[in-house]
Tab-separated table of C-alpha atoms and ligand atoms in Angstrom:
chain	number	residue	atom	x	y	z
C	137	MET	CA	-2.016	-4.238	-23.405
C	138	THR	CA	-0.721	-0.750	-24.576
C	139	ASN	CA	-2.180	1.697	-22.096
C	140	HIS	CA	-0.690	5.204	-23.291
C	141	THR	CA	1.960	5.433	-25.816
C	142	ASN	CA	1.937	9.088	-26.427
C	143	ALA	CA	4.787	10.446	-24.576
C	144	ASP	CA	2.853	13.739	-23.339
C	145	THR	CA	0.222	11.570	-21.899
C	146	LEU	CA	-0.040	11.772	-18.223
C	147	ARG	CA	0.081	8.104	-16.749
C	148	THR	CA	-2.557	6.885	-14.417
C	149	PRO	CA	-1.997	8.021	-10.946
C	150	ILE	CA	-1.551	4.983	-8.661
C	151	VAL	CA	-3.824	5.220	-5.341
C	152	ALA	CA	-3.194	3.509	-2.153
C	153	VAL	CA	-5.980	3.029	0.503
C	154	LEU	CA	-4.868	2.832	3.971
C	155	GLY	CA	-5.974	3.164	7.745
C	156	HIS	CA	-6.843	1.254	10.576
C	157	VAL	CA	-8.149	-2.378	10.724
C	158	ASP	CA	-12.162	-2.487	10.133
C	159	HIS	CA	-12.482	1.251	9.531
C	160	GLY	CA	-13.763	0.143	6.163
C	161	LYS	CA	-10.645	0.047	3.429
C	162	THR	CA	-11.838	-3.040	1.548
C	163	SER	CA	-15.343	-2.066	1.588
C	164	LEU	CA	-14.368	1.213	-0.078
C	165	LEU	CA	-12.429	-0.440	-2.544
C	166	ASP	CA	-15.121	-2.931	-3.168
C	167	LYS	CA	-17.730	-0.145	-3.607
C	168	ILE	CA	-15.516	1.832	-5.964
C	169	ARG	CA	-14.921	-1.395	-8.066
C	170	GLY	CA	-18.476	-2.229	-7.857
C	171	SER	CA	-20.077	1.050	-8.820
C	172	ALA	CA	-17.231	1.004	-11.779
C	173	VAL	CA	-18.565	-2.471	-12.818
C	174	SER	CA	-22.070	-1.164	-13.102
C	175	GLU	CA	-21.259	2.199	-14.514
C	176	GLY	CA	-20.704	-0.444	-17.330
C	177	GLU	CA	-19.852	-0.248	-21.175
C	178	ALA	CA	-18.649	3.406	-21.240
C	179	GLY	CA	-15.218	2.195	-19.845
C	180	ALA	CA	-15.557	-1.175	-18.642
C	181	ILE	CA	-12.948	-1.443	-16.093
C	182	THR	CA	-9.740	-3.133	-17.049
C	183	GLN	CA	-8.404	-6.160	-15.102
C	184	HIS	CA	-4.983	-5.923	-13.503
C	185	ILE	CA	-2.845	-7.956	-11.109
C	186	GLY	CA	-2.973	-6.414	-7.786
C	187	ALA	CA	-4.629	-3.201	-8.850
C	188	THR	CA	-7.825	-1.990	-10.613
C	189	ASP	CA	-7.738	0.297	-13.127
C	190	ILE	CA	-10.874	2.839	-13.404
C	191	PRO	CA	-10.739	4.740	-16.532
C	192	LEU	CA	-11.845	8.606	-16.629
C	193	ASP	CA	-15.073	8.159	-18.192
C	194	THR	CA	-16.008	5.676	-15.695
C	195	ILE	CA	-15.199	7.947	-13.011
C	196	SER	CA	-16.919	10.769	-14.544
C	197	GLY	CA	-20.010	8.762	-14.611
C	198	MET	CA	-19.548	7.755	-11.230
C	199	ALA	CA	-19.096	11.227	-9.899
C	200	GLY	CA	-21.982	12.551	-11.937
C	201	GLU	CA	-22.300	16.272	-11.647
C	202	LEU	CA	-19.136	16.610	-9.648
C	203	ILE	CA	-16.784	15.886	-12.552
C	204	ASP	CA	-16.454	17.509	-15.973
C	205	PRO	CA	-14.208	14.942	-17.926
C	206	THR	CA	-12.755	17.593	-20.193
C	207	ASP	CA	-11.241	19.246	-17.068
C	208	PHE	CA	-8.728	16.543	-16.845
C	209	ASP	CA	-5.922	14.879	-19.048
C	210	LEU	CA	-5.663	12.036	-16.824
C	211	PRO	CA	-6.415	8.618	-17.895
C	212	GLY	CA	-8.246	7.472	-15.016
C	213	LEU	CA	-7.072	6.309	-11.556
C	214	LEU	CA	-4.953	2.744	-10.637
C	215	PHE	CA	-6.299	1.623	-7.173
C	216	ILE	CA	-3.857	-0.836	-5.646
C	217	ASP	CA	-6.072	-3.540	-4.283
C	218	THR	CA	-4.282	-4.591	-1.081
C	219	PRO	CA	-5.482	-2.015	1.350
C	220	GLY	CA	-3.561	-1.442	4.593
C	221	HIS	CA	-0.319	0.409	5.094
C	222	HIS	CA	1.594	-2.654	5.175
C	223	SER	CA	0.989	-2.832	1.332
C	224	PHE	CA	1.706	0.899	1.269
C	225	SER	CA	4.930	0.826	2.862
C	226	THR	CA	5.922	-2.252	0.711
C	227	LEU	CA	5.368	-0.204	-2.362
C	228	ARG	CA	8.554	1.537	-2.926
C	229	ALA	CA	9.713	3.521	-6.079
C	230	ARG	CA	13.058	5.230	-6.268
C	231	GLY	CA	13.394	5.883	-2.675
C	232	GLY	CA	9.506	6.943	-2.335
C	233	ALA	CA	6.069	5.914	-1.939
C	234	LEU	CA	5.167	3.842	-5.129
C	235	ALA	CA	1.715	5.113	-4.718
C	236	ASP	CA	1.107	8.717	-6.111
C	237	ILE	CA	-1.620	9.509	-3.627
C	238	ALA	CA	-3.476	7.878	-0.806
C	239	VAL	CA	-6.776	7.444	0.649
C	240	LEU	CA	-6.635	7.366	4.428
C	241	VAL	CA	-9.967	5.579	5.843
C	242	VAL	CA	-10.948	6.657	9.180
C	243	ASP	CA	-14.158	5.554	11.047
C	244	VAL	CA	-16.068	8.558	11.802
C	245	ASN	CA	-17.126	7.166	14.950
C	246	ASP	CA	-13.795	5.678	16.155
C	247	GLY	CA	-11.225	8.479	15.058
C	248	PHE	CA	-7.648	8.075	14.849
C	249	GLN	CA	-6.459	4.592	15.908
C	250	PRO	CA	-3.038	3.185	16.436
C	251	GLN	CA	-2.795	2.221	12.748
C	252	THR	CA	-4.106	5.464	11.792
C	253	GLU	CA	-1.283	6.959	13.341
C	254	GLU	CA	1.361	4.730	11.908
C	255	ALA	CA	-0.294	5.295	8.455
C	256	VAL	CA	0.032	9.142	8.926
C	257	ASP	CA	3.553	8.695	9.924
C	258	ILE	CA	4.300	6.871	6.629
C	259	LEU	CA	2.385	9.272	4.525
C	260	ARG	CA	4.262	12.169	6.189
C	261	ARG	CA	7.753	10.553	5.729
C	262	THR	CA	6.845	9.532	1.953
C	263	GLY	CA	5.374	13.099	1.376
C	264	THR	CA	2.515	11.216	-0.325
C	265	PRO	CA	-0.549	13.520	-0.844
C	266	PHE	CA	-3.685	11.985	0.646
C	267	VAL	CA	-7.181	12.738	1.414
C	268	VAL	CA	-9.183	11.633	4.454
C	269	ALA	CA	-12.377	9.237	3.758
C	270	ALA	CA	-14.232	9.922	7.113
C	271	ASN	CA	-15.968	6.564	6.373
C	272	LYS	CA	-19.366	5.052	7.895
C	273	ALA	CA	-21.099	8.463	7.848
C	274	ASP	CA	-24.219	6.226	7.638
C	275	THR	CA	-23.883	4.828	11.170
C	276	THR	CA	-24.567	8.463	12.430
C	277	PRO	CA	-27.765	7.931	14.699
C	278	GLY	CA	-31.111	8.965	12.540
C	279	TRP	CA	-29.078	8.672	9.378
C	280	ASN	CA	-31.316	8.718	6.082
C	281	PRO	CA	-29.283	6.913	3.622
C	282	GLN	CA	-28.924	8.480	-0.104
C	283	ASP	CA	-27.243	5.813	-2.034
C	284	GLY	CA	-24.529	6.758	-4.254
C	285	GLN	CA	-25.235	10.367	-3.910
C	286	PRO	CA	-22.641	13.308	-3.441
C	287	ILE	CA	-22.642	14.171	0.109
C	288	GLN	CA	-23.894	17.801	-0.187
C	289	ARG	CA	-27.038	16.094	-1.517
C	290	SER	CA	-27.079	13.484	1.139
C	291	LEU	CA	-26.735	16.180	3.827
C	292	GLU	CA	-29.766	18.039	2.550
C	293	ALA	CA	-31.882	14.969	3.293
C	294	GLN	CA	-30.471	14.635	7.041
C	295	SER	CA	-32.065	15.966	10.074
C	296	GLU	CA	-30.385	18.542	11.851
C	297	ARG	CA	-29.437	16.672	14.794
C	298	ALA	CA	-27.869	13.982	12.446
C	299	GLU	CA	-26.017	16.437	10.571
C	300	SER	CA	-24.639	18.045	13.690
C	301	MET	CA	-23.567	14.826	15.357
C	302	LEU	CA	-21.735	13.766	11.911
C	303	ASN	CA	-20.128	17.126	12.214
C	304	GLU	CA	-18.965	16.893	15.656
C	305	ASN	CA	-16.995	13.511	14.819
C	306	LEU	CA	-15.740	15.248	11.477
C	307	TYR	CA	-14.255	18.058	13.370
C	308	GLU	CA	-12.916	15.320	15.913
C	309	ILE	CA	-10.834	14.064	12.946
C	310	ILE	CA	-9.756	17.353	11.853
C	311	GLY	CA	-8.224	18.129	15.339
C	312	GLN	CA	-6.570	14.776	15.273
C	313	LEU	CA	-4.914	15.431	11.840
C	314	SER	CA	-3.872	18.970	13.274
C	315	ASP	CA	-2.246	16.955	16.086
C	316	ALA	CA	-0.475	14.963	13.843
C	317	GLY	CA	0.810	18.289	12.182
C	318	PHE	CA	-1.427	18.487	9.162
C	319	SER	CA	-3.839	21.465	8.584
C	320	ALA	CA	-7.056	19.938	7.472
C	321	ASP	CA	-10.686	20.751	6.640
C	322	LEU	CA	-13.822	19.788	5.032
C	323	TYR	CA	-13.143	19.098	1.642
C	324	TRP	CA	-15.485	21.716	0.182
C	325	ARG	CA	-13.774	24.129	2.222
C	326	VAL	CA	-10.017	23.325	1.099
C	327	GLN	CA	-8.565	25.527	-1.525
C	328	ASP	CA	-5.548	23.821	-1.889
C	329	PHE	CA	-5.405	20.439	-1.456
C	330	GLN	CA	-1.399	20.218	-1.414
C	331	LYS	CA	-1.548	22.681	1.552
C	332	ASN	CA	-4.470	21.360	3.358
C	333	ILE	CA	-5.742	17.718	3.686
C	334	GLY	CA	-9.463	17.563	2.766
C	335	VAL	CA	-11.786	15.347	4.838
C	336	VAL	CA	-14.683	13.587	2.638
C	337	PRO	CA	-17.561	12.187	4.899
C	338	LEU	CA	-18.768	9.187	3.121
C	339	SER	CA	-20.178	5.821	3.553
C	340	ALA	CA	-18.493	2.920	1.970
C	341	LEU	CA	-21.682	0.850	2.643
C	342	THR	CA	-24.129	3.325	0.820
C	343	GLY	CA	-21.841	5.112	-1.579
C	344	GLU	CA	-22.703	8.511	-0.232
C	345	GLY	CA	-19.579	10.760	-0.694
C	346	VAL	CA	-17.852	8.562	-2.935
C	347	PRO	CA	-18.494	10.701	-5.950
C	348	ASP	CA	-16.950	13.420	-3.742
C	349	LEU	CA	-13.969	11.203	-3.018
C	350	LEU	CA	-13.116	10.438	-6.621
C	351	THR	CA	-13.514	14.243	-7.235
C	352	VAL	CA	-11.084	15.026	-4.783
C	353	LEU	CA	-8.769	12.066	-5.980
C	354	MET	CA	-8.972	13.373	-9.489
C	355	GLY	CA	-8.296	17.082	-8.628
C	356	LEU	CA	-5.477	15.974	-6.394
C	357	SER	CA	-3.776	13.776	-8.771
C	358	GLN	CA	-4.113	15.905	-11.803
C	359	ARG	CA	-2.134	18.847	-10.008
C	360	PHE	CA	0.366	16.574	-8.529
C	361	MET	CA	0.903	14.677	-11.529
C	362	LYS	CA	1.438	17.678	-13.882
C	363	GLU	CA	3.815	19.338	-11.261
C	364	GLU	CA	5.829	16.548	-10.069
C	365	MET	CA	5.641	13.441	-12.326
C	366	GLN	CA	8.163	13.232	-15.000
C	367	ILE	CA	7.111	10.050	-16.622
C	368	ASP	CA	8.495	8.456	-19.525
C	369	VAL	CA	5.665	6.132	-20.597
C	370	GLN	CA	7.608	4.722	-23.437
C	371	GLY	CA	10.975	3.802	-21.761
C	372	PRO	CA	12.022	0.507	-20.170
C	373	GLY	CA	9.487	-0.639	-17.598
C	374	GLU	CA	10.324	0.016	-13.959
C	375	GLY	CA	7.997	-1.459	-11.125
C	376	THR	CA	7.765	-2.715	-7.861
C	377	VAL	CA	7.250	-6.397	-6.670
C	378	LEU	CA	3.933	-6.730	-4.686
C	379	GLU	CA	4.166	-10.350	-4.022
C	380	VAL	CA	6.189	-13.382	-4.932
C	381	LYS	CA	3.593	-16.337	-5.530
C	382	ASP	CA	4.067	-19.811	-6.828
C	383	GLU	CA	1.742	-20.305	-10.065
C	384	ARG	CA	0.881	-23.563	-11.206
C	385	GLY	CA	2.694	-24.165	-14.399
C	386	PHE	CA	4.814	-21.134	-14.251
C	387	GLY	CA	6.697	-21.800	-10.924
C	388	ALA	CA	7.621	-18.493	-8.882
C	389	THR	CA	6.016	-15.187	-10.336
C	390	ILE	CA	6.032	-11.936	-9.126
C	391	ASP	CA	2.973	-9.586	-8.925
C	392	THR	CA	4.214	-6.395	-10.029
C	393	VAL	CA	2.989	-2.819	-10.252
C	394	VAL	CA	4.533	-0.929	-13.336
C	395	TYR	CA	4.783	2.903	-12.471
C	396	ASP	CA	7.039	3.725	-15.447
C	397	GLY	CA	7.495	2.703	-18.880
C	398	VAL	CA	6.792	-0.515	-20.768
C	399	VAL	CA	7.182	-4.129	-20.180
C	400	ARG	CA	7.099	-6.630	-22.919
C	401	ASN	CA	7.322	-10.303	-23.131
C	402	GLY	CA	10.951	-11.816	-23.688
C	403	ASP	CA	12.442	-8.749	-22.217
C	404	GLN	CA	15.524	-9.081	-19.890
C	405	VAL	CA	14.552	-7.920	-16.450
C	406	VAL	CA	16.646	-7.290	-13.082
C	407	VAL	CA	14.483	-7.952	-10.049
C	408	GLY	CA	15.765	-7.133	-6.380
C	409	GLY	CA	16.439	-10.900	-4.719
C	410	GLN	CA	17.256	-11.875	-1.356
C	411	GLU	CA	21.111	-12.013	-1.880
C	412	GLU	CA	21.588	-10.732	-5.137
C	413	PRO	CA	19.633	-8.845	-7.781
C	414	ILE	CA	18.176	-11.671	-10.137
C	415	VAL	CA	18.870	-11.484	-13.883
C	416	THR	CA	16.293	-13.237	-16.107
C	417	GLU	CA	14.093	-12.970	-18.880
C	418	ILE	CA	10.473	-12.730	-19.002
C	419	ARG	CA	8.498	-15.863	-20.296
C	420	ALA	CA	5.014	-14.515	-19.616
C	421	LEU	CA	3.132	-11.539	-18.776
C	422	LEU	CA	-0.080	-12.736	-17.135
C	423	GLN	CA	-3.293	-10.679	-16.518
C	424	PRO	CA	-6.620	-12.062	-15.395
C	425	ARG	CA	-8.856	-12.781	-18.009
C	426	PRO	CA	-11.627	-10.259	-18.682
C	427	LEU	CA	-14.989	-10.719	-17.375
C	428	GLU	CA	-13.435	-12.969	-14.466
C	429	GLU	CA	-14.732	-12.147	-11.126
C	430	ILE	CA	-12.422	-9.050	-10.007
C	431	ARG	CA	-10.764	-10.887	-7.155
C	432	THR	CA	-10.243	-14.190	-9.000
C	433	GLU	CA	-6.657	-14.352	-10.226
C	434	LYS	CA	-6.696	-17.965	-11.295
C	435	GLN	CA	-7.355	-17.665	-15.024
C	436	PHE	CA	-4.841	-15.547	-16.535
C	437	GLU	CA	-4.469	-14.119	-20.046
C	438	LYS	CA	-0.957	-13.670	-21.586
C	439	VAL	CA	-0.421	-10.258	-23.085
C	440	ALA	CA	2.343	-9.138	-25.323
C	441	GLU	CA	3.281	-5.845	-23.300
C	442	VAL	CA	1.928	-3.527	-20.578
C	443	GLY	CA	2.285	0.087	-20.140
C	444	ALA	CA	2.603	2.240	-16.910
C	445	ALA	CA	0.577	2.463	-14.603
C	446	ALA	CA	-0.557	-1.324	-14.419
C	447	GLY	CA	-0.568	-4.384	-12.497
C	448	VAL	CA	0.876	-7.796	-13.923
C	449	LYS	CA	2.014	-10.950	-13.142
C	450	ILE	CA	5.499	-11.755	-14.491
C	451	ALA	CA	6.742	-15.177	-14.887
C	452	ALA	CA	10.172	-15.990	-15.369
C	453	PRO	CA	13.058	-18.326	-14.251
C	454	ASP	CA	14.814	-17.869	-10.886
C	455	LEU	CA	12.181	-15.647	-9.233
C	456	ASP	CA	11.900	-17.618	-6.200
C	457	ARG	CA	14.431	-15.674	-4.229
C	458	ALA	CA	12.615	-12.316	-5.327
C	459	MET	CA	11.783	-9.924	-2.402
C	460	ALA	CA	8.253	-8.447	-2.174
C	461	GLY	CA	8.735	-4.440	-2.298
C	462	ALA	CA	11.885	-4.653	-4.323
C	463	PRO	CA	12.619	-3.035	-7.763
C	464	VAL	CA	11.793	-4.519	-11.011
C	465	ARG	CA	13.812	-2.945	-13.973
C	466	ILE	CA	13.656	-3.931	-17.607
C	467	VAL	CA	16.999	-4.063	-19.507
C	468	ARG	CA	16.564	-2.353	-22.865
C	469	ASP	CA	19.280	-0.239	-24.702
C	470	ARG	CA	21.717	-0.225	-22.112
C	471	PRO	CA	24.061	-2.738	-20.380
C	472	VAL	CA	22.577	-5.255	-17.970
C	473	GLU	CA	25.394	-4.368	-15.338
C	474	ASP	CA	24.184	-1.001	-15.228
C	475	VAL	CA	20.657	-1.967	-14.391
C	476	VAL	CA	21.956	-4.623	-11.554
C	477	GLU	CA	24.010	-1.735	-10.161
C	478	GLU	CA	20.865	0.583	-10.075
C	479	VAL	CA	18.803	-2.202	-8.412
C	480	LYS	CA	21.721	-2.744	-5.959
C	481	ALA	CA	21.952	1.024	-5.115
C	482	GLU	CA	18.165	1.228	-4.632
C	483	LEU	CA	18.323	-1.827	-2.438
C	484	ALA	CA	21.167	-0.237	-0.362
C	485	GLU	CA	18.794	2.700	0.682
C	486	ILE	CA	16.674	0.253	2.698
C	487	GLU	CA	19.694	-1.530	4.199
C	488	VAL	CA	19.242	-1.876	7.763
C	489	GLU	CA	21.863	-1.164	10.307
C	490	THR	CA	22.864	-4.037	12.152
C	491	ALA	CA	25.245	-4.564	15.166
C	492	ASP	CA	27.245	-7.768	16.257
C	493	ASN	CA	24.485	-8.389	19.185
C	494	GLY	CA	21.024	-7.727	18.709
C	495	VAL	CA	17.698	-9.370	17.788
C	496	VAL	CA	16.640	-11.164	14.596
C	497	VAL	CA	14.026	-9.073	12.665
C	498	LYS	CA	11.775	-10.713	9.868
C	499	ALA	CA	9.240	-8.760	7.949
C	500	ASP	CA	6.859	-9.551	4.967
C	501	THR	CA	8.289	-6.758	2.664
C	502	LEU	CA	11.321	-4.472	2.347
C	503	GLY	CA	9.123	-1.633	3.197
C	504	SER	CA	7.894	-2.931	6.229
C	505	LEU	CA	11.487	-4.230	7.260
C	506	GLU	CA	12.493	-0.482	6.804
C	507	ALA	CA	9.726	0.543	9.014
C	508	MET	CA	10.723	-2.038	11.948
C	509	ALA	CA	14.329	-1.275	11.560
C	510	ASN	CA	13.387	2.613	12.124
C	511	ALA	CA	11.149	1.718	15.065
C	512	LEU	CA	13.583	-0.514	16.610
C	513	ARG	CA	16.518	2.226	16.129
C	514	GLU	CA	14.102	4.876	17.900
C	515	ALA	CA	13.393	2.189	20.631
C	516	GLU	CA	16.992	1.522	21.020
C	517	VAL	CA	17.056	-1.881	20.270
C	518	PRO	CA	20.007	-3.322	18.289
C	519	ILE	CA	19.474	-5.536	15.315
C	520	LEU	CA	21.701	-8.600	14.464
C	521	ARG	CA	20.076	-9.869	11.411
C	522	ALA	CA	17.271	-8.278	9.266
C	523	GLU	CA	15.485	-10.147	6.435
C	524	VAL	CA	12.331	-10.427	4.313
C	525	GLY	CA	10.243	-13.527	4.771
C	526	ASP	CA	8.626	-16.076	7.047
C	527	ILE	CA	10.514	-17.397	10.037
C	528	ALA	CA	12.917	-20.183	9.235
C	529	PRO	CA	14.819	-22.760	11.203
C	530	ARG	CA	18.096	-20.710	10.124
C	531	ASP	CA	16.634	-17.684	11.899
C	532	ILE	CA	16.078	-19.393	15.108
C	533	ALA	CA	19.559	-20.869	14.673
C	534	VAL	CA	21.010	-17.318	14.387
C	535	ALA	CA	18.856	-16.042	17.227
C	536	GLU	CA	20.281	-18.610	19.564
C	537	THR	CA	23.825	-17.262	18.994
C	538	ALA	CA	23.175	-14.051	20.777
C	539	ASN	CA	25.117	-13.767	23.984
C	540	GLN	CA	22.766	-11.727	25.702
C	541	ASP	CA	19.417	-13.397	26.741
C	542	GLU	CA	17.601	-10.314	25.960
C	543	HIS	CA	18.562	-10.918	22.300
C	544	LYS	CA	17.685	-14.369	21.634
C	545	ALA	CA	14.676	-13.206	20.087
C	546	ILE	CA	12.878	-13.147	16.855
C	547	LEU	CA	10.647	-10.023	16.095
C	548	GLY	CA	8.318	-11.052	12.926
C	549	PHE	CA	6.345	-8.345	11.376
C	550	ASN	CA	3.402	-9.735	9.279
C	551	VAL	CA	5.134	-13.128	8.832
C	552	ASP	CA	4.339	-16.639	9.664
C	553	LEU	CA	6.664	-19.386	11.382
C	554	LEU	CA	7.294	-22.067	8.881
C	555	THR	CA	6.147	-25.421	9.738
C	556	ASN	CA	9.785	-26.686	9.428
C	557	ALA	CA	10.928	-24.299	12.212
C	558	GLU	CA	8.219	-25.221	14.894
C	559	THR	CA	9.974	-28.173	16.496
C	560	GLU	CA	13.390	-26.046	16.180
C	561	LEU	CA	11.657	-23.194	18.165
C	562	GLU	CA	10.477	-25.622	20.721
C	563	SER	CA	13.600	-26.920	21.409
C	564	ALA	CA	15.689	-23.643	21.309
C	565	ASP	CA	16.058	-20.994	23.854
C	566	VAL	CA	14.579	-18.278	21.492
C	567	LYS	CA	11.426	-16.045	22.005
C	568	LEU	CA	9.304	-15.307	19.117
C	569	PHE	CA	7.487	-12.109	18.889
C	570	THR	CA	4.954	-11.859	16.107
C	571	ASP	CA	2.371	-9.105	15.104
C	572	ASP	CA	1.118	-7.272	12.661
C	573	VAL	CA	1.099	-3.519	14.397
C	574	ILE	CA	4.819	-2.433	14.635
C	575	TYR	CA	4.309	-0.507	17.925
C	576	GLN	CA	2.666	-3.514	19.552
C	577	LEU	CA	5.372	-5.933	18.408
C	578	ILE	CA	7.922	-3.527	19.973
C	579	GLU	CA	6.214	-3.375	23.132
C	580	GLU	CA	5.751	-7.098	23.599
C	581	TYR	CA	9.538	-7.345	23.157
C	582	GLU	CA	10.342	-4.393	25.847
C	583	THR	CA	7.988	-6.184	28.374
C	584	PHE	CA	10.088	-9.169	27.722
C	585	VAL	CA	13.281	-7.522	28.262
C	586	GLU	CA	11.985	-5.947	31.297
C	587	GLU	CA	10.918	-9.110	32.747
C	588	LYS	CA	14.523	-10.643	31.792
C	589	GLN	CA	16.217	-7.940	33.690
C	590	ARG	CA	14.086	-8.034	36.463
C	591	ALA	CA	14.875	-11.733	37.027
C	592	GLN	CA	18.578	-11.073	36.639
C	593	GLN	CA	18.399	-8.744	39.664
L	629	LIG	P1	-10.893	-2.848	6.798
L	629	LIG	O1	-10.396	-3.908	7.755
L	629	LIG	O2	-10.448	-1.653	6.976
L	629	LIG	O3	-10.621	-3.384	5.223
L	629	LIG	O4	-12.484	-2.783	6.918
L	629	LIG	P2	-13.596	-3.446	6.093
L	629	LIG	O5	-14.075	-2.902	4.936
L	629	LIG	O6	-13.492	-4.796	6.148
L	629	LIG	O7	-14.961	-3.075	7.319
L	629	LIG	C1	-14.938	-3.406	8.413
L	629	LIG	C2	-16.557	-3.479	8.759
L	629	LIG	O8	-17.232	-2.161	8.568
L	629	LIG	C3	-17.250	-4.755	7.894
L	629	LIG	O9	-18.149	-5.245	8.833
L	629	LIG	C4	-17.960	-3.692	7.105
L	629	LIG	O10	-19.093	-4.057	6.410
L	629	LIG	C5	-18.277	-2.292	7.843
L	629	LIG	N1	-18.176	-1.202	6.953
L	629	LIG	C6	-17.350	-0.433	6.385
L	629	LIG	N2	-17.465	0.496	5.683
L	629	LIG	C7	-18.718	0.830	6.353
L	629	LIG	C8	-19.788	1.785	6.196
L	629	LIG	O11	-19.483	2.944	5.385
L	629	LIG	N3	-20.969	1.950	6.645
L	629	LIG	C9	-21.136	0.828	7.791
L	629	LIG	N4	-22.403	0.894	8.157
L	629	LIG	N5	-20.330	-0.220	7.827
L	629	LIG	C10	-19.229	-0.179	7.068
C-alpha cells in the first residue's frame, strides 16, 4: 500500500492517547474509530497493525461544520491503537517520541491522578505537543446528552447548573495543568496551541466534543508538521517496534510503526535486538484484511510496500531477539554497516547506567526501561542490570549474586514472571516487585529496603 509518494506531501501525523487508567482512553479511541467507520464510504478507514489511519475527508465528515478540509494539506491522522503512557514512552523515534502529537485523557470528575502526572512528565520531557480531552462530561449531574455534537452545541442544551458544574471541574484541570507548568485554557479560548494547552470537554460515550477534539488535533498537527517535520516520504523506511509477536506460519514478527520513508517486501532491514542489531531480510509485510473487525489481527493480507506513516507487521528471519521500542531501519542505497552503526547509536542513547552493585530491572519496552532508570536514579537506587523482557531464571540468578541484601531484588515494570522462573524464585533469596506504575514500584522497593535496614539495626 503506497500512501503518499509526492515528496512535498506532509505525512500523516502520528497521534498517541494517554492518561490514567479508567479515564477513558480506550473508549475514546473506539469512539473515534467507530464514528469513522459509520462515516462510511467517503474515505473508509484503512486497516493498520497497531494503528488506525483516519483520512482527512472522514475526519472532516466527523467534525462537520468545524472543519473545512481545504484548510489542510495533511492526509489525515494515524492513531496509535495501544493507549497509555507505556506505549507512548515505548514509541521512540530518533531520540524523541514517535508520536507527533498526543491526547491526554483526564476524567473530568477525577482530575489529575498518578498516571496523569507520569504522562505529563513524559510529554514534557519529549516536548510533544498535546491537547487535553476532559472526558466523561456526560456524567455531570443533570446532563442532557447531545450525541456526537460539537461541545458548544451540546452546552446550549444544558441547564445553567450542569454547565457551571462542568466548568468548575474543567477549571480544576486547568489549575492542575498550571501546577504542572503548562499554561492551559478551554480550547476555544486558546489562540496558539503550541504555547497553550487546549482543554476540550467531551464524552467518549456520547461523542459530544469529539468533533472539537479532532479539529484541535488537525490544527495542531498542521502547524507542527509544517514547521518541524522534515519528512522524506520516499526514502528508506524508518520505524519503531511496537511489539514482538509469534505469528503462526511466520515465526517471530515485529509490529512496527513506520514514521518515515517506504518499506518494501524483500528489503534488507536492521532492527534493534537484545544484544546486537539484527540484520535480516523482509519476508512479508502484513496488514489486516480489509473489512475485518478492527481489533482482529488474525487474517493478514500481504502487501508489497507501505509508506509513512503506517502500522505494519514485518515478518523476517531472526526477529525473536528484537526489542519493543527499538529502531527499525531499511537498508537501501548505503552500506549495511552504516545502518547498523546508526541503530547502535540510537540504542546507546537509551543505555542505562549500571553499577557493580544494585538491583535487576526488567521492563516491557526500551522506553519504559529508560523511564524506570531515570526514576531509579532520582531515587538513588543503583542498577546492576537492566533489560527489556519478562523475568527469566537468569535474572533471578543475577539478582542473587548481589552482596547486599537490599540489592537482592528484581523490579519488573509491566512484565511477567516466566513460568520456568517460578520455582527458581521460590528457592532463591530474591525479592520480586512488579507493577505497572513506576512510582508505586519504586515505593514498594523503598519500603522493602527500610524494613531490611530496620531488621539489621
Ligand atoms: P481506559 O482505562 O483509560 O482505557 O478507560 P476505558 O476506556 O476502559 O473506560 C473506563 C470506564 O469508563 C469504562 O467503563 C467506560 O465505559 C467508561 N467511560 C469512558 N468514557 C466515558 C464517558 O465519556 N462517559 C461515561 N459515562 N463513561 C465513560
